[in-house]
Amino acid sequence: MPLNKSKKKTPMPAQKPEVRRRNFNEVALGYTEEDAVNEAQRCLQCKKPGCVQGCPVQVQIPQFIKRIAERDFDGAIKVIKETNSLPAVCGRVCPQEEQCEQRCVVGKMGEPVGIGRLERFAADWERAKGVQVPDLPTKLGKKVAVIGSGPASLTCAGDLAKLGYDVTVFEAFHKPGGVLIYGIPEFRLPKAIVQEEVEFIKKLGVEVRTDMVMGKVLTVDDLFDMGYEAVFIGTGAGLPKFMGIPGENYLGVYSANEFLTRINLMKAYSFPETDTPIKVGKKVAVVGGGNVAMDSARSALRMGADEVHIVYRRSEEEMPARQEEFENAREEGIIFDFLTNPVQIIGDEKGWVKGMECIRMELGEPDASGRRRPVPVKGSEFTMDVDTVVIAIGTGPNPLLIKATEGLELTKHGYIAADENGKTSREGVWAGGDIVTGAATVILAMGAGKKAAKSIHEYLQSKK
Amino acid sequence: MFKILEKRDLAPSIKLFVMDAPLVAKKARPGQFVIIRIKEGGERIPLTIADYDAEKGTVTVVFQEVGKTTRELGTLKAGDFIQDFVGPLGVPVEFPHHKKVLGVGGGLGVAPLYPKLKMLHEQGVEVVSIIGAKTADMLIFEDEMKAVSDRLYVCTDDGSKGRHGFVTVVLKELLEQGEKFDEIIIIGPPILMKIGAEITRPYGIPTMVSLNPIMVDGTGMCGGCRVSVGGEIKFACVDGPAFDGHKVDFDELMKRLATYRDEEKTSLDRFQETHECKLTGQMKGANENAVK
């Protein structure tokens, strides 16, 4: 096949910043067939591909890219789906720069091959013409319960269904998808795509039951009583953290979880067409520097805010958000206040936010995480005039199910202790994704779901 | 989808549904609530569990038509379905060693008060209760409360039934007369719970209130329902909704409840314009009856 020797990735069309900053439509528009073939021709088809090692679910990257280069798009998606059940999601939200693309040989001399973009292209191409369901094995007559319906759970459920298990997914919300549906905004990951990915999992024979708050309506013990022989817990890290500073209960202060749930899951941007309201003021401060902070800030802008600040206590270098999202946010006009930390939130007589007192920070010695610890600069306090504050400083494990499950060993941070295969201290119970690792990435959660499915299969095979 | 098995009008604008929800019924305990969503595009709102029957698989909820969603809910009939009915949520209440308890319920608050007193009554605890409403026809659960109370006081703000005045007046009298209780449960509008808790404070009697902040998910993942209790942030949906009334910051709760007042009005006005035109005649009739 012909080789494309360009040092740069084939560009992907995108909405212009001045247009997209006021709508919730997807920012990146995806490759055309020509773009995809052109980009696929940049792949050197390494014999020992580093990119595959960089992928937590080991998609056979050179193989699928070769098929795209040969215009065999059917073949490409088939290769991807052997190991990845959610390619349209992963192609969009994976931090490829830290995973597959980081290990790409082409990237040593220029930009790496656009693996994520190509995966997305293949998945979108298949979706456009209707998703094929693979041939399924005969049922084994064994039931497995999966708690939660985020990326870890959907992957685990999909893999087990492909092996012939009867899988039921129990989801607390009214829609499955976890963070893909309530957290990541429409402009990065259209909800229709998440729904289609869930439909695919259902077509594999997985039953999805919504409105099931596990630990309340059913416990893990109930599931074993109901005949489930193994349980996978993929409930994520959904407990919002607050800063513990004065004024956090003023009106107009949101956790990022609440802010994004109202907007994404409840579609508050369509109020009053939809019933869930949200209040976004003219000047918004988002506290934090991760992807959730970027998503919140960009959502606030799209809700009509005049000015949106990201207030982050470290500097640009330490920011955990994806480079691409940081750049997108900056292009859209988000203002970054680095080395700045809130001290208190100030309210008016009716209890509404009217300002936020902050202090300047400087970087000191590296801390346990290896990042330089921010230290307040004495006497540098100042007040920002803001009328909405969104707190995006991280999340913890939601205790609902954990509290209701006996014999489950936890880590010192309250997450579920599990081995590398997801096995917990309790027989027949696996866990994976953010509920084990703390808030991480979609693809790592998928990798954990995949390993757990394999381990559950081995366990149930040896049981009979 | 969850089926409405029975609908009853308890008072003007206060309605009761018996829902078919076997899994919720099996686990429900006094003090818990559900989150419902009527349909696609609808909002999630918390409703009190007023009763449940594990054998029949039913859960009884009571609501007052105060805004768009409750108004729309009120238009549904027995045999209709709602999209989502999630629960049981919140921490069940327990009263392990009590001998005598006083329950105080105002308005819609009588509904969540009832299952707690019913449980106490079944445990052989002496139950005294005070219930009240604005007017006689707004009183709910009078017969039910009578059945689980050793003594029941009824009050109305306008004197149209029972004692003339607020439930807190009777509460104050009982305490001034030296009557002793192991615990007092006060449920109703925040202002009633605030005043009630101030009345019991000097007597040092444990006072439980049940809070009703704005909620979204009801499972502890957003913190929209956060309240200050004893100076700490608590999430009412997972740490409550029952709390020590002497530690709750009611002023903050009341302010936070007003967050979406403008949006709530927009939503209701829009609903009335588009959905209630046909019903206008009927509603006028109802209002006239209410006046009589």
Short mmCIF file of C-alpha atoms in Angstrom, two decimals, chain B residues 9 34 57 59 92 99 106 119 121 125 167 208 215 223 233-235 253-255 279:
data_model
loop_
_atom_site.label_atom_id
_atom_site.label_comp_id
_atom_site.label_asym_id
_atom_site.label_seq_id
_atom_site.Cartn_x
_atom_site.Cartn_y
_atom_site.Cartn_z
CA ASP B 9 -57.72 13.10 46.30
CA VAL B 34 -38.43 7.74 46.30
CA GLY B 57 -45.85 -5.06 46.25
CA VAL B 59 -45.81 1.77 47.70
CA PRO B 92 -34.51 4.44 57.54
CA LYS B 99 -41.59 4.38 75.46
CA GLY B 106 -47.96 20.14 59.39
CA MET B 119 -44.05 1.61 63.26
CA HIS B 121 -47.37 2.13 67.52
CA VAL B 125 -44.72 2.74 72.04
CA VAL B 167 -49.50 22.79 65.64
CA MET B 208 -36.10 14.70 64.78
CA MET B 215 -32.62 16.86 44.87
CA GLY B 223 -24.61 17.22 46.57
CA ILE B 233 -22.09 19.48 55.25
CA LYS B 234 -24.50 16.55 54.96
CA PHE B 235 -26.27 15.19 51.89
CA LEU B 253 -32.19 25.35 53.86
CA MET B 254 -34.97 27.85 53.19
CA LYS B 255 -32.69 30.07 51.11
CA LEU B 279 -59.24 21.79 32.21
#
